[in-house]
Coordinates of C-alpha atoms and ligand atoms in Angstrom, one line a residue:
M870 CA -147.8 -171.4 -34.0
S871 CA -151.2 -173.2 -34.7
F872 CA -154.5 -171.9 -36.0
S873 CA -157.3 -172.6 -33.5
K874 CA -158.9 -174.9 -36.2
P875 CA -158.0 -175.7 -39.8
T876 CA -161.1 -173.9 -41.1
D877 CA -160.3 -170.6 -39.3
S878 CA -160.4 -168.8 -42.7
K879 CA -159.6 -165.3 -41.4
A880 CA -156.6 -166.3 -39.4
I881 CA -155.3 -168.4 -42.3
I882 CA -155.9 -165.6 -44.9
D883 CA -154.1 -163.1 -42.6
G884 CA -151.3 -165.6 -42.1
V885 CA -150.9 -166.2 -45.8
K886 CA -151.0 -162.5 -46.5
E887 CA -148.3 -161.8 -44.0
F888 CA -146.2 -164.7 -45.3
Y889 CA -146.2 -163.6 -48.9
G890 CA -146.4 -159.8 -48.2
K891 CA -143.9 -159.4 -45.5
Q892 CA -141.9 -162.5 -44.6
L893 CA -140.8 -163.7 -48.1
T894 CA -138.7 -161.5 -50.2
K895 CA -137.4 -163.9 -52.8
S896 CA -138.1 -167.4 -54.2
E897 CA -135.2 -168.9 -52.2
D898 CA -136.8 -167.9 -48.9
L899 CA -139.3 -170.8 -49.3
K900 CA -138.5 -173.9 -47.2
T901 CA -139.6 -176.2 -50.0
G902 CA -138.1 -176.6 -53.5
A903 CA -141.4 -175.2 -54.9
C904 CA -139.9 -173.2 -57.6
S905 CA -137.8 -176.1 -58.8
S906 CA -140.7 -178.5 -59.1
G907 CA -143.1 -178.7 -62.1
S908 CA -142.5 -179.0 -65.8
R909 CA -139.5 -177.7 -67.6
P910 CA -140.7 -174.8 -69.8
P911 CA -140.5 -175.5 -73.5
K912 CA -138.3 -173.1 -75.5
Y913 CA -141.1 -170.7 -76.6
A914 CA -142.3 -170.4 -73.0
Q915 CA -138.7 -170.0 -71.6
D916 CA -138.1 -167.3 -74.2
A917 CA -141.1 -165.4 -72.9
I918 CA -140.0 -165.9 -69.2
D919 CA -136.5 -164.7 -70.1
L920 CA -137.9 -161.3 -71.0
I921 CA -139.5 -160.7 -67.6
H922 CA -138.1 -158.1 -65.2
K923 CA -135.7 -159.6 -62.7
E924 CA -137.6 -158.2 -59.6
V925 CA -140.8 -160.0 -60.8
V926 CA -138.9 -163.2 -61.4
S927 CA -137.1 -163.0 -58.1
K928 CA -140.5 -163.1 -56.3
Y929 CA -141.8 -166.1 -58.2
Y930 CA -143.3 -168.6 -55.8
G931 CA -145.0 -171.0 -58.2
C932 CA -144.6 -174.8 -58.3
G933 CA -145.2 -175.6 -61.9
L934 CA -145.7 -174.4 -65.4
V935 CA -149.1 -172.9 -66.3
I936 CA -148.5 -172.1 -70.0
P937 CA -151.0 -174.3 -72.0
Q938 CA -151.0 -174.4 -75.8
C939 CA -152.9 -172.1 -78.3
L940 CA -152.7 -168.8 -76.5
T941 CA -152.9 -166.2 -79.3
D942 CA -155.6 -163.6 -78.6
M943 CA -156.8 -165.4 -75.5
K944 CA -158.4 -163.7 -72.5
I945 CA -156.8 -165.2 -69.4
L946 CA -157.2 -164.9 -65.6
D947 CA -154.4 -165.8 -63.2
L948 CA -155.6 -166.7 -59.6
G949 CA -153.1 -165.6 -57.0
S950 CA -150.9 -163.9 -59.5
G951 CA -148.3 -162.8 -57.0
S952 CA -145.5 -160.6 -58.5
G953 CA -146.8 -161.4 -61.9
R954 CA -144.3 -163.7 -63.5
D955 CA -146.9 -165.9 -65.2
V956 CA -149.1 -163.0 -66.1
Y957 CA -146.3 -161.4 -68.0
A958 CA -145.2 -164.6 -69.7
L959 CA -148.8 -165.1 -70.8
S960 CA -149.0 -161.4 -71.8
K961 CA -146.2 -162.0 -74.3
L962 CA -147.8 -165.3 -75.6
V963 CA -151.4 -164.0 -76.0
G964 CA -150.1 -161.1 -78.1
K965 CA -151.3 -157.5 -78.2
N966 CA -154.9 -158.5 -78.9
G967 CA -155.1 -160.9 -76.0
H968 CA -155.4 -159.9 -72.3
V969 CA -154.3 -161.3 -69.0
T970 CA -155.8 -160.3 -65.6
G971 CA -154.1 -161.2 -62.3
V972 CA -156.0 -161.4 -59.1
D973 CA -154.3 -161.4 -55.7
M974 CA -155.2 -160.5 -52.2
T975 CA -151.7 -159.3 -51.0
D976 CA -150.9 -155.6 -51.6
E977 CA -147.1 -156.0 -51.6
Q978 CA -147.3 -158.6 -54.3
L979 CA -149.7 -156.5 -56.4
D980 CA -147.4 -153.5 -56.0
V981 CA -144.4 -155.4 -57.5
A982 CA -146.6 -156.7 -60.3
R983 CA -148.1 -153.3 -61.2
K984 CA -144.7 -151.5 -61.1
Y985 CA -143.7 -153.2 -64.4
M986 CA -146.8 -153.0 -66.6
N987 CA -145.3 -150.4 -68.9
Y988 CA -141.9 -152.0 -68.8
H989 CA -143.3 -155.2 -70.2
A990 CA -145.6 -153.5 -72.7
D991 CA -142.5 -151.8 -74.1
K992 CA -140.4 -154.9 -74.0
F993 CA -143.1 -156.9 -75.9
G994 CA -143.6 -154.0 -78.4
Y995 CA -147.2 -153.3 -77.4
E996 CA -148.7 -149.8 -77.5
K997 CA -150.3 -150.3 -74.1
P998 CA -150.2 -153.0 -71.4
N999 CA -152.5 -155.9 -72.1
V1000 CA -152.6 -156.9 -68.4
A1001 CA -154.4 -155.8 -65.3
F1002 CA -153.8 -156.6 -61.7
V1003 CA -156.8 -156.6 -59.3
Q1004 CA -157.0 -156.9 -55.6
G1005 CA -159.4 -159.7 -54.5
Y1006 CA -160.0 -163.1 -53.1
I1007 CA -160.0 -166.2 -55.2
E1008 CA -162.9 -167.6 -53.2
K1009 CA -165.0 -164.5 -54.2
L1010 CA -164.3 -164.3 -57.9
L1011 CA -167.8 -163.2 -58.7
E1012 CA -167.3 -160.1 -56.5
L1013 CA -164.6 -158.8 -58.8
G1014 CA -167.2 -157.2 -61.1
I1015 CA -166.1 -159.4 -64.0
P1016 CA -169.1 -160.9 -66.0
E1017 CA -169.6 -164.6 -66.0
G1018 CA -168.2 -166.4 -69.1
T1019 CA -165.4 -163.8 -69.7
F1020 CA -162.3 -166.0 -69.9
D1021 CA -161.0 -168.5 -72.4
I1022 CA -158.4 -169.8 -69.9
I1023 CA -157.9 -169.5 -66.1
V1024 CA -154.5 -170.4 -64.7
S1025 CA -153.1 -170.6 -61.2
N1026 CA -149.7 -171.5 -59.8
C1027 CA -149.4 -172.9 -56.3
V1028 CA -152.3 -170.9 -54.8
V1029 CA -155.4 -173.1 -54.5
N1030 CA -153.7 -175.1 -51.7
L1031 CA -153.6 -171.8 -49.7
S1032 CA -157.4 -171.4 -49.8
T1033 CA -159.7 -172.5 -47.1
D1034 CA -162.5 -173.0 -49.5
K1035 CA -161.3 -174.8 -52.6
K1036 CA -164.8 -175.5 -53.8
A1037 CA -165.7 -171.8 -53.9
V1038 CA -162.5 -171.2 -55.9
L1039 CA -163.3 -173.8 -58.5
Q1040 CA -167.0 -172.8 -58.6
G1041 CA -166.0 -169.1 -59.3
A1042 CA -163.5 -170.2 -61.9
Y1043 CA -166.2 -172.3 -63.6
S1044 CA -168.5 -169.4 -63.8
L1045 CA -166.0 -167.0 -65.2
L1046 CA -164.9 -169.4 -67.9
K1047 CA -166.5 -169.4 -71.3
E1048 CA -168.0 -172.7 -72.5
G1049 CA -165.0 -174.5 -74.0
G1050 CA -162.6 -172.7 -71.6
E1051 CA -160.2 -174.4 -69.3
L1052 CA -158.7 -174.0 -65.8
Y1053 CA -155.1 -175.1 -66.2
F1054 CA -153.3 -175.0 -62.9
S1055 CA -150.4 -176.2 -60.9
D1056 CA -150.6 -177.0 -57.2
V1057 CA -149.4 -179.1 -54.4
Y1058 CA -151.3 -182.3 -53.6
A1059 CA -151.1 -184.8 -50.7
D1060 CA -151.3 -188.6 -50.9
S1061 CA -154.2 -188.6 -48.3
D1062 CA -156.6 -186.3 -46.6
L1063 CA -154.2 -184.4 -44.3
P1064 CA -155.0 -184.7 -40.5
E1065 CA -156.0 -181.7 -38.5
K1066 CA -152.7 -181.5 -36.6
I1067 CA -151.0 -180.8 -40.0
R1068 CA -153.7 -178.5 -41.3
R1069 CA -153.5 -176.3 -38.1
L1070 CA -149.8 -175.4 -38.4
K1071 CA -149.3 -171.9 -39.7
V1072 CA -145.7 -172.7 -40.8
L1073 CA -147.0 -175.5 -43.0
W1074 CA -149.9 -173.6 -44.5
G1075 CA -147.9 -170.8 -46.0
E1076 CA -145.4 -173.3 -47.6
G1077 CA -148.2 -175.1 -49.3
L1078 CA -148.1 -178.2 -47.1
G1079 CA -150.9 -177.5 -44.6
G1080 CA -153.7 -176.8 -47.1
A1081 CA -152.7 -179.2 -49.9
L1082 CA -155.7 -181.2 -51.2
W1083 CA -155.7 -185.0 -51.4
W1084 CA -155.6 -185.4 -55.2
Q1085 CA -158.7 -187.5 -55.1
D1086 CA -160.6 -184.6 -53.5
L1087 CA -159.7 -182.4 -56.4
I1088 CA -161.3 -184.8 -58.8
K1089 CA -164.5 -184.9 -56.7
I1090 CA -164.7 -181.1 -56.2
A1091 CA -164.0 -180.4 -59.9
E1092 CA -166.8 -182.8 -61.1
N1093 CA -169.1 -181.5 -58.4
V1094 CA -168.9 -177.9 -59.7
G1095 CA -169.4 -179.0 -63.3
F1096 CA -166.0 -179.5 -64.9
A1097 CA -165.3 -182.5 -67.0
T1098 CA -163.1 -185.1 -65.4
P1099 CA -159.7 -183.4 -64.8
R1100 CA -156.8 -184.3 -67.0
L1101 CA -153.4 -184.8 -65.4
V1102 CA -150.7 -183.1 -67.5
N1103 CA -147.6 -183.6 -65.4
A1104 CA -146.5 -184.3 -61.8
T1105 CA -143.2 -184.0 -60.1
Q1106 CA -142.0 -184.6 -56.5
F1107 CA -142.5 -181.6 -54.3
P1108 CA -139.2 -181.4 -52.5
I1109 CA -139.2 -180.2 -48.8
T1110 CA -135.7 -178.9 -48.2
N1111 CA -136.1 -177.9 -44.5
N1112 CA -135.6 -180.6 -41.9
E1113 CA -138.1 -179.0 -39.4
L1114 CA -140.9 -179.1 -42.0
K1115 CA -139.9 -182.6 -43.1
K1116 CA -140.4 -183.8 -39.5
L1117 CA -143.7 -182.1 -39.1
V1118 CA -145.2 -183.9 -42.2
E1119 CA -143.5 -187.2 -41.6
G1120 CA -145.5 -190.0 -43.1
H1121 CA -147.1 -187.8 -45.8
Q1122 CA -146.1 -187.5 -49.4
Y1123 CA -146.5 -184.4 -51.5
V1124 CA -146.4 -183.7 -55.3
S1125 CA -146.7 -180.7 -57.5
A1126 CA -149.1 -181.5 -60.3
E1127 CA -150.6 -179.7 -63.3
Y1128 CA -154.2 -180.6 -64.0
R1129 CA -156.5 -179.2 -66.7
L1130 CA -160.2 -178.9 -66.1
F1131 CA -162.5 -178.1 -69.1
K1132 CA -165.9 -176.5 -69.1
L1133 CA -167.7 -178.4 -71.8
P1134 CA -171.1 -178.4 -73.3
A1135 CA -173.6 -180.7 -71.5
K1136 CA -174.4 -182.5 -74.8
P1137 CA -172.1 -185.4 -75.1
S1138 CA -169.8 -186.0 -78.1
S1139 CA -169.4 -189.5 -79.7
P1140 CA -166.2 -191.4 -79.9
C1141 CA -164.4 -190.5 -83.1
Q1142 CA -161.2 -190.5 -85.0
V1143 CA -159.1 -187.3 -84.8
I1144 CA -156.1 -186.1 -86.8
Y1145 CA -153.8 -183.4 -85.5
K1146 CA -153.0 -181.0 -88.3
G1147 CA -149.8 -179.8 -86.7
G1148 CA -148.4 -176.3 -86.3
V1149 CA -149.4 -175.1 -82.8
L1150 CA -146.6 -173.0 -81.4
G1151 CA -144.3 -175.3 -79.4
S1152 CA -146.3 -178.4 -80.4
E1153 CA -145.5 -178.3 -84.1
E1154 CA -145.2 -182.1 -84.5
T1155 CA -146.9 -183.5 -81.4
F1156 CA -149.9 -182.1 -79.5
Q1157 CA -150.0 -183.2 -75.8
L1158 CA -153.5 -183.0 -74.2
D1159 CA -152.4 -184.8 -71.0
Y1160 CA -149.7 -187.1 -69.9
R1161 CA -151.3 -190.0 -71.7
R1162 CA -152.6 -188.5 -74.9
Q1163 CA -150.3 -187.2 -77.5
F1164 CA -151.4 -186.6 -81.0
K1165 CA -148.7 -186.8 -83.7
K1166 CA -149.2 -184.6 -86.7
N1167 CA -151.2 -186.3 -89.5
E1168 CA -151.7 -189.5 -87.5
P1169 CA -155.3 -190.7 -87.0
V1170 CA -156.2 -191.6 -83.4
N1171 CA -159.4 -193.0 -82.1
V1172 CA -160.7 -191.2 -79.0
D1173 CA -163.4 -191.7 -76.5
E1174 CA -166.4 -189.4 -76.0
Q1175 CA -164.7 -187.2 -73.4
T1176 CA -161.6 -186.5 -75.4
A1177 CA -163.8 -185.9 -78.5
N1178 CA -165.8 -183.5 -76.4
I1179 CA -162.6 -181.6 -75.4
L1180 CA -161.1 -181.4 -78.9
Q1181 CA -164.3 -180.5 -80.7
N1182 CA -165.5 -177.8 -78.2
T1183 CA -162.4 -175.9 -77.2
R1184 CA -159.9 -173.6 -78.8
F1185 CA -158.2 -176.8 -80.0
A1186 CA -160.9 -177.6 -82.5
D1187 CA -159.4 -175.7 -85.4
W1188 CA -156.2 -177.7 -85.2
F1189 CA -157.8 -181.1 -85.6
I1190 CA -159.8 -183.0 -88.3
F1191 CA -162.7 -185.1 -87.0
N1192 CA -163.8 -188.3 -88.7
P1193 CA -166.4 -190.9 -87.7
L1194 CA -164.8 -194.0 -86.1
P1195 CA -163.9 -196.6 -88.8
D1196 CA -166.6 -199.4 -88.6
N1197 CA -164.2 -202.1 -87.6
Q1198 CA -162.4 -200.1 -84.9
T1199 CA -165.1 -199.2 -82.4
Q1200 CA -163.4 -201.3 -79.7
E1201 CA -160.0 -199.5 -80.0
V1202 CA -161.0 -196.2 -78.4
D1203 CA -158.4 -195.1 -75.9
K1204 CA -159.9 -195.0 -72.4
D1205 CA -159.1 -192.7 -69.5
G1206 CA -155.9 -193.4 -67.6
S1207 CA -155.2 -192.9 -63.9
L1208 CA -155.4 -189.4 -62.5
D1209 CA -153.2 -190.3 -59.6
P1210 CA -150.1 -188.0 -59.7
F1211 CA -148.2 -190.3 -57.3
L1212 CA -148.7 -193.3 -59.5
Y1213 CA -147.7 -191.2 -62.5
I1214 CA -144.4 -190.3 -60.8
A1215 CA -143.8 -193.8 -59.6
T1216 CA -144.2 -195.2 -63.0
K1217 CA -142.3 -192.6 -64.9
D1218 CA -138.6 -191.8 -65.1
I1219 CA -138.7 -188.2 -63.9
K1220 CA -135.9 -186.1 -65.3
A1221 CA -134.5 -183.4 -63.0
P1222 CA -136.7 -180.4 -63.7
N1223 CA -135.7 -176.8 -63.5
G1224 CA -139.3 -175.5 -63.3
G1225 CA -138.4 -172.0 -64.2
C1226 CA -136.6 -170.9 -61.0
P1227 CA -135.3 -167.4 -61.2
S1228 CA -132.6 -167.0 -63.8
A1229 CA -133.7 -164.0 -65.9
E1230 CA -131.1 -161.4 -66.4
A1231 CA -133.5 -158.7 -67.7
D1232 CA -133.3 -155.4 -65.9
Ligands
SAM1392 C1 -147.3 -169.3 -53.6 S1 -147.7 -167.6 -54.1 C2 -147.8 -167.8 -55.8 C3 -147.8 -166.6 -56.6 C4 -147.7 -166.7 -58.1 N1 -148.7 -167.5 -58.6 C5 -146.3 -167.2 -58.5 O1 -146.3 -168.3 -59.1 O2 -145.3 -166.6 -58.2 C6 -149.4 -167.5 -53.6 C7 -150.0 -166.1 -54.0 O3 -151.4 -166.3 -53.8 C8 -152.0 -165.2 -53.1 N2 -153.1 -165.8 -52.4 C9 -153.1 -166.7 -51.5 N3 -154.4 -167.0 -51.1 C10 -155.2 -166.1 -51.7 C11 -156.6 -165.9 -51.7 N4 -157.4 -166.6 -51.0 N5 -157.1 -165.0 -52.6 C12 -156.3 -164.2 -53.4 N6 -154.9 -164.4 -53.4 C13 -154.4 -165.3 -52.6 C14 -150.9 -164.8 -52.2 O4 -151.0 -163.4 -51.9 C15 -149.6 -165.0 -53.1 O5 -149.3 -163.9 -53.8

């Protein structure tokens, strides 16, 4: 079945709701290897995921890992939270004084997520749940009744591709973030602007293949709404396991990639020297900002103005020492690398990921 045109938002939204609310019952029903793509969770994240109720995990439809560093006490919003796997993992990691809100448009998904609020509060040793699940549309985040500048972090896992108005999603996220906050999200990207014949196919849209952005368009939209240039954290191939779908998208390549988009002060920073103090949970010896920039504990690194702006004006600032650039080293500042996830995959030896597919035994 085809949509009459790829911008027919109502038909697409209804189709996506039906797909996630009624057609899919478990991760394995997807015709792509979505849940097996993305980064391998580090131990502390996997430990949190392992505590999540098996029904929640069985309906995980994400395509990457959306667990950034430094989460204690953070206020987080998850766009398209589904059955709540990422919300609950983050709920554990922000601690009892943090809070995580999930927004989703599909009642069946929200019902599963809400069913286990007390279960997880008990499991994590909290007096009351530190999560909320709200019904709403990610294109209309400012209609949720949440004040602008509320969140430290916004995450999203394999959802933005399903939206017919990606700019509205990013614009809303930008408004709801505090200054210094970040949108850290995983999604499916195409290697070109997908033709209308692909974007019209209902079967492709629900699976994340019809609405996937050309990665270059993400960069443009992000900068257009005010974010700093996106940082590519990781990318892996997006496996299409079904032959019918493979045929429909023949000639097009897809990846699953995690980008982080920071909302930074307009006032530019200057290039400087930074020293990571060490000690962030899961990043005790090395702090990874993106795929190119890793900061080893106690090792001075010269950074350009954008990286300085990120490290000085976000929750990461307390973990770094900032010094002026040494006089004789002004030319050695590390410059931005490619943001192309396809190039990244082509030049990197990608290890087989497990991406956090259902495995939890909790009941
Ligand atoms: C691929 S699933 C991912 C769910 C969850 N993030 C996970 O990793 O399991 C997509 C989810 O996004 C929701 N969704 C899709 N488009 C949406 C929109 N425009 N507004 C709100 N939710 C949306 C769907 O209802 C579904 O629960």
